[in-house]
Each structure stands twice: as structure tokens, then as C-alpha cells.
PDB file of C-alpha atoms and ligand atoms in Angstrom:
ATOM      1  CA  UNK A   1      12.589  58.545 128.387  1.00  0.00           C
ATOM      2  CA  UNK A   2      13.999  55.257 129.428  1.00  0.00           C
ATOM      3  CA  UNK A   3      11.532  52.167 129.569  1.00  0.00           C
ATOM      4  CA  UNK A   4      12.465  49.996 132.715  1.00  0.00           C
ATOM      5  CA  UNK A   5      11.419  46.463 132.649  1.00  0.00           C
ATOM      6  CA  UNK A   6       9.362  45.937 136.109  1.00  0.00           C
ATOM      7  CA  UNK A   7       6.156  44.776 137.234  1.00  0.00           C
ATOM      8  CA  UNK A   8       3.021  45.514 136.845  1.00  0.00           C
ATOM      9  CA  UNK A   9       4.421  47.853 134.137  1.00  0.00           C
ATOM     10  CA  UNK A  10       7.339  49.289 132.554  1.00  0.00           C
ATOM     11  CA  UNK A  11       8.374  52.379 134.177  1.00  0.00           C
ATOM     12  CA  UNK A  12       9.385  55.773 132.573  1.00  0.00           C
ATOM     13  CA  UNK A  13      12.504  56.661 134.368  1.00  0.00           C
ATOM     14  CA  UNK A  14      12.728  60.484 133.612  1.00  0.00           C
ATOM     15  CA  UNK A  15      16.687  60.519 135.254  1.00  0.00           C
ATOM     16  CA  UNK A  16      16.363  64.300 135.646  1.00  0.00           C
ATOM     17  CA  UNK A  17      13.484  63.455 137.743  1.00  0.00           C
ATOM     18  CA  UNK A  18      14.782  61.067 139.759  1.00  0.00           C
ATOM     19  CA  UNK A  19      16.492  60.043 142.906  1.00  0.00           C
ATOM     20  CA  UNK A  20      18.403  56.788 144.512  1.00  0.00           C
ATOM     21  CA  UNK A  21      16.821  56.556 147.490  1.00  0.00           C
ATOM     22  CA  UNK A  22      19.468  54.035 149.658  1.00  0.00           C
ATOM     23  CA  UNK A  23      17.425  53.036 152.943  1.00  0.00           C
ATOM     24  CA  UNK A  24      19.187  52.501 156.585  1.00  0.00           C
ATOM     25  CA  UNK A  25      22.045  50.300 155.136  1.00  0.00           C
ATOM     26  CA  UNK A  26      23.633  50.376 158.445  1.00  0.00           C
ATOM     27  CA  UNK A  27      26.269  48.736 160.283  1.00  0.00           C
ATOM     28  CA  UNK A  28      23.302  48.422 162.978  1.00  0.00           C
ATOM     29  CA  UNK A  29      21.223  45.822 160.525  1.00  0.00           C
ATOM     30  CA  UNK A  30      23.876  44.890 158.196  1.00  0.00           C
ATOM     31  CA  UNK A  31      26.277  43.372 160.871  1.00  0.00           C
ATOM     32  CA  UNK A  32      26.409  41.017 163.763  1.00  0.00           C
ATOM     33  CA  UNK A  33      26.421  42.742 167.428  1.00  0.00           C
ATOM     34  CA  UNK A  34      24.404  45.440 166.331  1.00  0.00           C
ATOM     35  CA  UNK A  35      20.609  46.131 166.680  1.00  0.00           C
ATOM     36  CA  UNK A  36      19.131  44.184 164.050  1.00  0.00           C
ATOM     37  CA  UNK A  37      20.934  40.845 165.675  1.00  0.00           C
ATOM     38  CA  UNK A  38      19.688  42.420 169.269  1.00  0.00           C
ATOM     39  CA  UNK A  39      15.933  41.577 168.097  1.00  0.00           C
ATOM     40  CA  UNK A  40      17.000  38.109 167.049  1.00  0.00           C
ATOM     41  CA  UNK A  41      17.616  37.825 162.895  1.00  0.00           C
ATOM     42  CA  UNK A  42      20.374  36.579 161.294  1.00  0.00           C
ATOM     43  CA  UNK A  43      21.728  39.880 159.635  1.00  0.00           C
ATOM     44  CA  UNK A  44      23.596  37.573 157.062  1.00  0.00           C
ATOM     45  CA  UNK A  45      20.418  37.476 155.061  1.00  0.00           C
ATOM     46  CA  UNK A  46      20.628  41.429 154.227  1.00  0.00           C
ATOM     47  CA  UNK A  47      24.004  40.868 152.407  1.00  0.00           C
ATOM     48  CA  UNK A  48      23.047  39.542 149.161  1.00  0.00           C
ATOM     49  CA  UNK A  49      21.446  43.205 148.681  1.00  0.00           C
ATOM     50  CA  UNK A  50      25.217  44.798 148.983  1.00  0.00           C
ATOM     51  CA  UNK A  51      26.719  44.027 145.835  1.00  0.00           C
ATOM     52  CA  UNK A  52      24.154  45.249 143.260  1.00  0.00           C
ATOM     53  CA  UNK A  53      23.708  48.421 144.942  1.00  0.00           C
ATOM     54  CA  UNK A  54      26.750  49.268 145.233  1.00  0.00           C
ATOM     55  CA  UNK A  55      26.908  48.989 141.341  1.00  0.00           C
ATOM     56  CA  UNK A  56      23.619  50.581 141.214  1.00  0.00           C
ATOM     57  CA  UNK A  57      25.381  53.711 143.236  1.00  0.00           C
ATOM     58  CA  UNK A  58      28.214  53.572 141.056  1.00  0.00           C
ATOM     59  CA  UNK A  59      26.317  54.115 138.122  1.00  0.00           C
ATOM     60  CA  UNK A  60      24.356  56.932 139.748  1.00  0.00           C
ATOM     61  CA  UNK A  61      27.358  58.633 140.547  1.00  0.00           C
ATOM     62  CA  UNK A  62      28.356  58.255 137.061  1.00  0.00           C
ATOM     63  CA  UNK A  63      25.469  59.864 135.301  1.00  0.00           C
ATOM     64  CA  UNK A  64      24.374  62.621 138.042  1.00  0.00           C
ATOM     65  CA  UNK A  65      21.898  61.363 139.509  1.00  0.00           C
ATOM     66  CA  UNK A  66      20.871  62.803 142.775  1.00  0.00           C
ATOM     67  CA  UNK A  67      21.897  60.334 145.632  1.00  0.00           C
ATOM     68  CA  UNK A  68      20.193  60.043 149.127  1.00  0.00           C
ATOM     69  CA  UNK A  69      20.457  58.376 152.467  1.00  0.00           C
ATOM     70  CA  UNK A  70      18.468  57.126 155.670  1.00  0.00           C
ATOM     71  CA  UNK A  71      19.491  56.225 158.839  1.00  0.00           C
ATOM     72  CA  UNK A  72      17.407  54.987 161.453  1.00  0.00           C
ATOM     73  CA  UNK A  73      18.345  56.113 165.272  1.00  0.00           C
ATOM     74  CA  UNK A  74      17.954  58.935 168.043  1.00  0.00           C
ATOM     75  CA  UNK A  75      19.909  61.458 169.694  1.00  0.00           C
ATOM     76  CA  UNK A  76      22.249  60.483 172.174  1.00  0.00           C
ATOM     77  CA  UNK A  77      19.628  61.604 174.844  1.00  0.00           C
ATOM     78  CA  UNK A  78      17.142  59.293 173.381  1.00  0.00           C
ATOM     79  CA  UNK A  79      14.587  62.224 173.902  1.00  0.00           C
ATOM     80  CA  UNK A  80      12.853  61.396 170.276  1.00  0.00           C
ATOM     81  CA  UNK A  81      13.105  57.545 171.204  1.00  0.00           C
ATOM     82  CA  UNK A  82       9.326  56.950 171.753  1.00  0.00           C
ATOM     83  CA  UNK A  83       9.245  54.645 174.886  1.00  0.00           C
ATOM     84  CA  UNK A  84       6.946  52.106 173.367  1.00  0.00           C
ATOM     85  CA  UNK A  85       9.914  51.649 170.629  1.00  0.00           C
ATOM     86  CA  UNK A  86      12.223  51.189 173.186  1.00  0.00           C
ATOM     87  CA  UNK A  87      10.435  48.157 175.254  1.00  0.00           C
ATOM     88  CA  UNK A  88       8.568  46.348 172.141  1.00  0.00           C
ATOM     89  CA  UNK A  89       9.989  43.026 171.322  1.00  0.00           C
ATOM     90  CA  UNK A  90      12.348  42.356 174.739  1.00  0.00           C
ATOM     91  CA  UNK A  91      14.811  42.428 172.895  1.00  0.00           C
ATOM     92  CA  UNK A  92      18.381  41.307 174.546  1.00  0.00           C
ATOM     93  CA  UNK A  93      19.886  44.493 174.327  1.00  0.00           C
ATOM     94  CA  UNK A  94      17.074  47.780 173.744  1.00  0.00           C
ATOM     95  CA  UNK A  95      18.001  50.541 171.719  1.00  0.00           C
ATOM     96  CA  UNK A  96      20.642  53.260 173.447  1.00  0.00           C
ATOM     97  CA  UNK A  97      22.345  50.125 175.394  1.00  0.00           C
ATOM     98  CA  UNK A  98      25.802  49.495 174.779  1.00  0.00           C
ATOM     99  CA  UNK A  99      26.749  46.874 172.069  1.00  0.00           C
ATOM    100  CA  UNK A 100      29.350  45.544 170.216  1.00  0.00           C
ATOM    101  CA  UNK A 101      29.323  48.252 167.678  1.00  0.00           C
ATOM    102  CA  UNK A 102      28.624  51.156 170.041  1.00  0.00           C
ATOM    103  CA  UNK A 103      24.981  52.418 171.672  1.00  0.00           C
ATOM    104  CA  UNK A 104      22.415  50.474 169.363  1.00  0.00           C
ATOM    105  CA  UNK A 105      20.396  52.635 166.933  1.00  0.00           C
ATOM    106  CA  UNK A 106      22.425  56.239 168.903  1.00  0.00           C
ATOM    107  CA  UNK A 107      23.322  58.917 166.425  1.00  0.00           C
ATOM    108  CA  UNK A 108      27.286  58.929 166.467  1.00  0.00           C
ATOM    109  CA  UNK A 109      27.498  55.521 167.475  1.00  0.00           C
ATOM    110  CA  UNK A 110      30.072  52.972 164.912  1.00  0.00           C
ATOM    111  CA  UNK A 111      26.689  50.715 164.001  1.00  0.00           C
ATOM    112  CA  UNK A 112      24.486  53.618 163.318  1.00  0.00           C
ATOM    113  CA  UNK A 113      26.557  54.646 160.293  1.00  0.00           C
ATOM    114  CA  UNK A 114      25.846  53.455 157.148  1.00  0.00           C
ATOM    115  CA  UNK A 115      27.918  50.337 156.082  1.00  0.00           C
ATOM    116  CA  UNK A 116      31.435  50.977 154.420  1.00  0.00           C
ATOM    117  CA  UNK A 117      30.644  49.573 150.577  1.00  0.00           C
ATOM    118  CA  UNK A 118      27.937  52.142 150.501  1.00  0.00           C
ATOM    119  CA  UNK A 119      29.388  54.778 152.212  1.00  0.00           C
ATOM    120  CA  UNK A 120      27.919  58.518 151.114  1.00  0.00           C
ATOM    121  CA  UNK A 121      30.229  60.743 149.144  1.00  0.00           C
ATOM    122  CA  UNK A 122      30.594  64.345 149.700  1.00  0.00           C
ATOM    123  CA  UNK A 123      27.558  66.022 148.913  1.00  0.00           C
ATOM    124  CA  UNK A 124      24.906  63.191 148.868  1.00  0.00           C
ATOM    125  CA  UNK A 125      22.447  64.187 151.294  1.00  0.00           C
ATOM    126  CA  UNK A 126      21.907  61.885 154.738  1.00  0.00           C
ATOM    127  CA  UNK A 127      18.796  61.642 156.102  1.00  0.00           C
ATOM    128  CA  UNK A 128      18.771  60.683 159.883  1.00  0.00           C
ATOM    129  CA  UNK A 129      14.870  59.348 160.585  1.00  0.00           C
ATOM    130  CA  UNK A 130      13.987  58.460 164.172  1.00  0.00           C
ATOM    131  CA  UNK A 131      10.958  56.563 162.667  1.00  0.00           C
ATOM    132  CA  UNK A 132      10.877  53.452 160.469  1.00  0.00           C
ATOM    133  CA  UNK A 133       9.425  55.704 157.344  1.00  0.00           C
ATOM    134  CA  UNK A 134      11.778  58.190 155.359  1.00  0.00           C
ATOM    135  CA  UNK A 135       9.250  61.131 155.807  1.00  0.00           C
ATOM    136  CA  UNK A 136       8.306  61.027 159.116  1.00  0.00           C
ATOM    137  CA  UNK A 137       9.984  64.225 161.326  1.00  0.00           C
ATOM    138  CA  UNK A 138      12.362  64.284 158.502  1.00  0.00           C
ATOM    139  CA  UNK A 139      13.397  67.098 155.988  1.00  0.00           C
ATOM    140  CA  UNK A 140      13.306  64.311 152.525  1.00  0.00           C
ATOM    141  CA  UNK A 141      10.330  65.453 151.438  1.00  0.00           C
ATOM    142  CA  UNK A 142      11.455  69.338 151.339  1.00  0.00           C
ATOM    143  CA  UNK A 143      14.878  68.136 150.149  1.00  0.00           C
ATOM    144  CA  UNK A 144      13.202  66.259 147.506  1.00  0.00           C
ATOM    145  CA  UNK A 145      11.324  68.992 146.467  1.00  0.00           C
ATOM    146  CA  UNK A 146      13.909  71.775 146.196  1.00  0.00           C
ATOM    147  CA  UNK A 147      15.642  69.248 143.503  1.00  0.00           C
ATOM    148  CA  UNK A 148      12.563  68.694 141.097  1.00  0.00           C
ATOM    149  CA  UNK A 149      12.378  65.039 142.392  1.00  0.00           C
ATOM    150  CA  UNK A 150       9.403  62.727 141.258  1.00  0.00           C
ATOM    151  CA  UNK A 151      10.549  59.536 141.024  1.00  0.00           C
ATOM    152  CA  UNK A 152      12.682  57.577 143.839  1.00  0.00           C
ATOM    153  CA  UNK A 153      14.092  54.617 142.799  1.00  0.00           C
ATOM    154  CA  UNK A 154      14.073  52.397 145.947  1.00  0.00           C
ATOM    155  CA  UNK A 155      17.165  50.374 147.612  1.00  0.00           C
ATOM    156  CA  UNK A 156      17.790  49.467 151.647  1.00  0.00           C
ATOM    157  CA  UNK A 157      16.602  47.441 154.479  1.00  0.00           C
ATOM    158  CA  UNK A 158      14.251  45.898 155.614  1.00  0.00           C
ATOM    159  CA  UNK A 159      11.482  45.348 152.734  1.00  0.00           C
ATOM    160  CA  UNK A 160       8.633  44.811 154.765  1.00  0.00           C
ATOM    161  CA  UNK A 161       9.515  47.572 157.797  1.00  0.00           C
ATOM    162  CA  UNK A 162      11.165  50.631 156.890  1.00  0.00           C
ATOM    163  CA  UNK A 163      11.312  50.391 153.112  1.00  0.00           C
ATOM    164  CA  UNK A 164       7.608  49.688 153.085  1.00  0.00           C
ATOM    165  CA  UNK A 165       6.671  52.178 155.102  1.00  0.00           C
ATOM    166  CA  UNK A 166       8.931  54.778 152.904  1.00  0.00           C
ATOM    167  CA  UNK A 167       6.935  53.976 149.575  1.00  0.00           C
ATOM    168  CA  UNK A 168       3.764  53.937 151.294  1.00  0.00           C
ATOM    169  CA  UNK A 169       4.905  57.691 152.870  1.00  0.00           C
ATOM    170  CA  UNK A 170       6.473  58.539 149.178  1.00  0.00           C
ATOM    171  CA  UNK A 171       3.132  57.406 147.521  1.00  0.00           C
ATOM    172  CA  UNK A 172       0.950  59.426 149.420  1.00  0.00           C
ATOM    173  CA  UNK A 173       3.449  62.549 148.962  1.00  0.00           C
ATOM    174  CA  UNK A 174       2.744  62.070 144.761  1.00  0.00           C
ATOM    175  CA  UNK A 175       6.194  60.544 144.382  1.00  0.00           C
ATOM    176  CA  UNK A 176       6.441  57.137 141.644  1.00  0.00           C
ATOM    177  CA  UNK A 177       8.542  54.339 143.644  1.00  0.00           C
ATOM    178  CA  UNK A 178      10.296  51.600 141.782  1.00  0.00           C
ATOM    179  CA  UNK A 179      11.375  49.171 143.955  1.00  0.00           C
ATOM    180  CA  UNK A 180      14.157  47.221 142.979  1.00  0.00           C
ATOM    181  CA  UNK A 181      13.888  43.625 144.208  1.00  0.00           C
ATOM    182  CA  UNK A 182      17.573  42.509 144.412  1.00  0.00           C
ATOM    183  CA  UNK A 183      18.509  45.504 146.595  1.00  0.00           C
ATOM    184  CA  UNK A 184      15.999  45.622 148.946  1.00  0.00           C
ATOM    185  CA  UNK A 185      16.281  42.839 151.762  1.00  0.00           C
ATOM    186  CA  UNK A 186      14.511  41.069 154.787  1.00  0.00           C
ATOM    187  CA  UNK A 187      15.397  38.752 157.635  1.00  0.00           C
ATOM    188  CA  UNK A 188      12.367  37.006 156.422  1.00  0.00           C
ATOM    189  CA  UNK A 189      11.885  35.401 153.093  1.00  0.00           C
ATOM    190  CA  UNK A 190       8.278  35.575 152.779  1.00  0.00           C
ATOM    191  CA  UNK A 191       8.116  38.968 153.861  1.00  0.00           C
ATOM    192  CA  UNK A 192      10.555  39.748 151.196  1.00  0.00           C
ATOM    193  CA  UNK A 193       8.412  38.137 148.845  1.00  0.00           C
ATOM    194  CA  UNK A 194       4.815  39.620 150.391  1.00  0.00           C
ATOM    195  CA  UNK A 195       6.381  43.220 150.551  1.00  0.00           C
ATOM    196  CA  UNK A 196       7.251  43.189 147.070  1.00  0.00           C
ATOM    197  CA  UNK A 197       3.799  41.885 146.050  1.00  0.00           C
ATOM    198  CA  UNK A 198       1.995  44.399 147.994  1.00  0.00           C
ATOM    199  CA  UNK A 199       3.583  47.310 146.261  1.00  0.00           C
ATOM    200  CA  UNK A 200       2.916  46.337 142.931  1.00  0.00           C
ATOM    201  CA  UNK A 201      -0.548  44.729 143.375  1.00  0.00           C
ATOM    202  CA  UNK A 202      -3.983  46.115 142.152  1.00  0.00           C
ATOM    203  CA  UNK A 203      -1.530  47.835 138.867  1.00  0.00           C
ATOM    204  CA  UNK A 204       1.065  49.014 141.352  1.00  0.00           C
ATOM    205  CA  UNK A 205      -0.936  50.548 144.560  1.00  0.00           C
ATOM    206  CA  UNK A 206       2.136  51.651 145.733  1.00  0.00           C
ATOM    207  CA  UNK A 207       4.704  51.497 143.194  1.00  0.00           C
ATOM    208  CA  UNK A 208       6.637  49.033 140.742  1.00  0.00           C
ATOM    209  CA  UNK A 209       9.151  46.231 141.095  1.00  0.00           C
ATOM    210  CA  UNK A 210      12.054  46.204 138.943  1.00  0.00           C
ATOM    211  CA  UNK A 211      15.697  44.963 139.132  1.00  0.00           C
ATOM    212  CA  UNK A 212      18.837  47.156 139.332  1.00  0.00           C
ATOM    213  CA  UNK A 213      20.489  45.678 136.008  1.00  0.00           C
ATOM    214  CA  UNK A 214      17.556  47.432 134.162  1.00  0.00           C
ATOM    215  CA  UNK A 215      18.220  50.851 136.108  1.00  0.00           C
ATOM    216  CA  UNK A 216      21.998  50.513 135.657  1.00  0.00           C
ATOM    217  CA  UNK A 217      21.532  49.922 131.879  1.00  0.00           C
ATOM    218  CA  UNK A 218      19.636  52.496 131.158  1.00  0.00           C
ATOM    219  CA  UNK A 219      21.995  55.133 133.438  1.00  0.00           C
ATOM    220  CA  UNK A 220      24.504  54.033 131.452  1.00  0.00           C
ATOM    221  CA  UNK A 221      22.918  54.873 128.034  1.00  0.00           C
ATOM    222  CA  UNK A 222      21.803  57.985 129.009  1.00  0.00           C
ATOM    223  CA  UNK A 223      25.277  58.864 130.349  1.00  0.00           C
ATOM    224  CA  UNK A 224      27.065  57.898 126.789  1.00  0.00           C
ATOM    225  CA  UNK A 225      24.073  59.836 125.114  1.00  0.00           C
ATOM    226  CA  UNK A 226      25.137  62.745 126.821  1.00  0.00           C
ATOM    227  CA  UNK A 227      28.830  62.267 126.360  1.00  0.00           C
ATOM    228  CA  UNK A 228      28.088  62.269 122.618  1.00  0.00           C
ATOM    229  CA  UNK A 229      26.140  65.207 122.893  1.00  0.00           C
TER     230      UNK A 229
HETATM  231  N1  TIU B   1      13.500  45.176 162.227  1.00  0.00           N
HETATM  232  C1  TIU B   1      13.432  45.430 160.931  1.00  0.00           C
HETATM  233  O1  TIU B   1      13.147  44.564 160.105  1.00  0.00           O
HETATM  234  N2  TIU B   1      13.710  46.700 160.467  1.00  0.00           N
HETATM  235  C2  TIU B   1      13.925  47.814 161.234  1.00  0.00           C
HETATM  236  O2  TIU B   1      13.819  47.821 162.446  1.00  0.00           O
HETATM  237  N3  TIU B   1      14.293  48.951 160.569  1.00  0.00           N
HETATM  238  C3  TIU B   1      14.425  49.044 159.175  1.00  0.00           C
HETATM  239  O3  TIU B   1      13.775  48.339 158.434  1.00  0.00           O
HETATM  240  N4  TIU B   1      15.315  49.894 158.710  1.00  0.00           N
END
């Protein structure tokens, strides 16, 4: 079993057992005009997390390992759009209005999908979330479950909203989280920094922090190992 370097401990990455869990890396909080912009943040912040997942995913692909998706939005009819979501913050334009890339945070819409470097293959399961965590009125967890998954190694957006609130749903559920720190992003620096240490404080309370290098290295090995085989 592979020994990741991360904090507050190395972590046993069982690949078998394992899942790349890629969080809301939409067009919506990725890209200017969309909603992420609408509540005021510079969305160019997100982007340094593009590149090393997208080798992360590649090496994913490459050695099986199971692949999965978020998006955050609503239906069309914003029924599932709690109204409380839809007023908090003022923000210019509220989620179902009409942007530049489509109906903000609408199922369908050109921002709501999930940005083109990372876009899902056939196969790789998409979870659409109306909430900011994974779990919540979603069907991960029974996905998950269905495909032996313990561990779910951790990309996306934002660190401190949704994937935060993911880890702390995927703790709770028994799952192990590593978290890796160079593809997970925030509009705000110190809440990048703050969301990391509060998953791996007090011995990891919620999970570890690693880097994707690590991860990739080790998929790698364990590929060739099997090639060998
Ligand atoms: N606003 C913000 O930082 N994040 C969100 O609204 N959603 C996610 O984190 N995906």
C-alpha cells in the first residue's frame, strides 16, 4: 500500500479503495461572467488549481481509478433553490438570472458545466448537488458505496465552502479524505490557508493534506506494477 507524503501523517492510499473526488470545477466559478464573479471574487485566483489536476486526472484515468464529479446548481424551475440561497449576499446578478455564460448556477446552462480541461469522460459519474456539500440530497454516498470506496482523494473549488463542507460530510460518512493542497482553491488566501489547517488539525480531525505530485507518483507505480504483472 502506497505511503503518501501529507500532513499530519502519511496516508495509506489503498487505490482499489479509492476515488478522485473533482469538486464543482465549473465554468460558473472558474470563469468571468459567471456566478462566482456575480458575488464579487476575482475567479482568476481558482486557476492555478487547473493544471495539476488535470495531470492528477490523467493519471487516474491511467491506472483505473474510479473518477467522480460535482456540480453545484438547481433545476431550471429553481424549485430546490432554497430562497434564503437565492437573496444572501445581494449579489449583482442572483442565481437563475441570466448571465454571460447562461442562467447562473441552472442545470443545462454553458457556466454550470464543468470547465473544458477537466471535462468528464464517458463513464465517470457526475454528481449534480443543489447544496454546497457533496452528500447532501445527492446519490455519492450510495454511488460510493456500490464501488467499495473508502478513501476520496479531494480536488475542486472553493476550499473553505463546498470542499470543506464535502470532507466534513465524507468524514462523518467513515470515508478518509486527503486533501490535496495545490488543487483545491479559494478566492481568499487565508481561507485557503485556514481550510487546509482545519482539516488536518488535532492529527487530522477531518482528513490529511497532501500534494498531487505524491498521488500521481504513486498511481504511476502502481500502474507499471501491474503492467509487469
Ligand atoms: N462562493 C464560494 O466560495 N463557493 C461556492 O459558492 N461554491 C463552491 O464552493 N463550490
Amino acid at each position: 500500500m502506497p505511503l503518501i507524503d501529507a500532513q499530519p501523517y502519511q496516508f495509506a492510499l489503498a487505490p482499489s479503495e479509492a476515488a478522485l473526488l473533482i469538486i464543482d470545477m465549473q465554468r460558473d466559478f472558474l470563469e468571468p461572467g459567471g456566478f462566482g464573479e456575480s458575488l464579487g471574487n476575482d475567479v482568476g485566483l481558482l486557476r492555478c488549481t487547473i493544471a495539476p489536476t488535470r495531470r492528477l486526472l490523467a493519471a487516474a484515468r491511467a491506472s483505473g481509478l474510479t473518477v467522480i464529479h460535482t456540480r453545484e446548481g438547481h433545476r431550471p424551475d429553481l424549485a430546490d433553490l432554497a430562497p434564503a440561497k437565492k437573496v444572501r449576499g445581494k449579489p449583482s446578478l442572483a442565481i437563475g438570472d441570466v448571465g454571460a455564460m447562461g442562467r447562473l448556477l441552472v442545470r443545462g446552462e454553458p457556466g454550470h458545466d464543468i470547465i473544458p480541461e477537466l471535462y468528464p469522460a464517458a463513464g465517470e459519474p457526475v454528481i449534480d448537488k443543489p447544496g454546497k456539500g457533496a452528500f447532501y440530497a445527492t446519490d455519492l454516498d450510495t454511488i460510493l458505496r456500490h464501488r467499495g470506496v473508502k478513501q476520496l482523494i479531494v480536488c475542486g473549488v472553493t476550499t473553505e465552502v463546498c470542499v470543506n463542507t464535502s470532507v466534513r460530510e465524507a468524514n462523518d460518512r467513515g470515508f478518509d479524505c486527503l486533501v490535496l493542497e495545490d488543487c483545491v482553491g479559494s478566492y481568499f488566501p487565508e481561507f485557503q490557508e485556514m481550510g487546509l489547517r482545519m482539516i488536518k488539525a488535532q492529527g487530522g480531525i477531518f482528513g490529511w493534506v497532501g500534494q498531487s505530485d505524491a498521488v500521481i507518483a504513486a498511481l504511476r507505480a502502481g500502474h507499471a506494477e501491474r503492467r509487469v504483472a
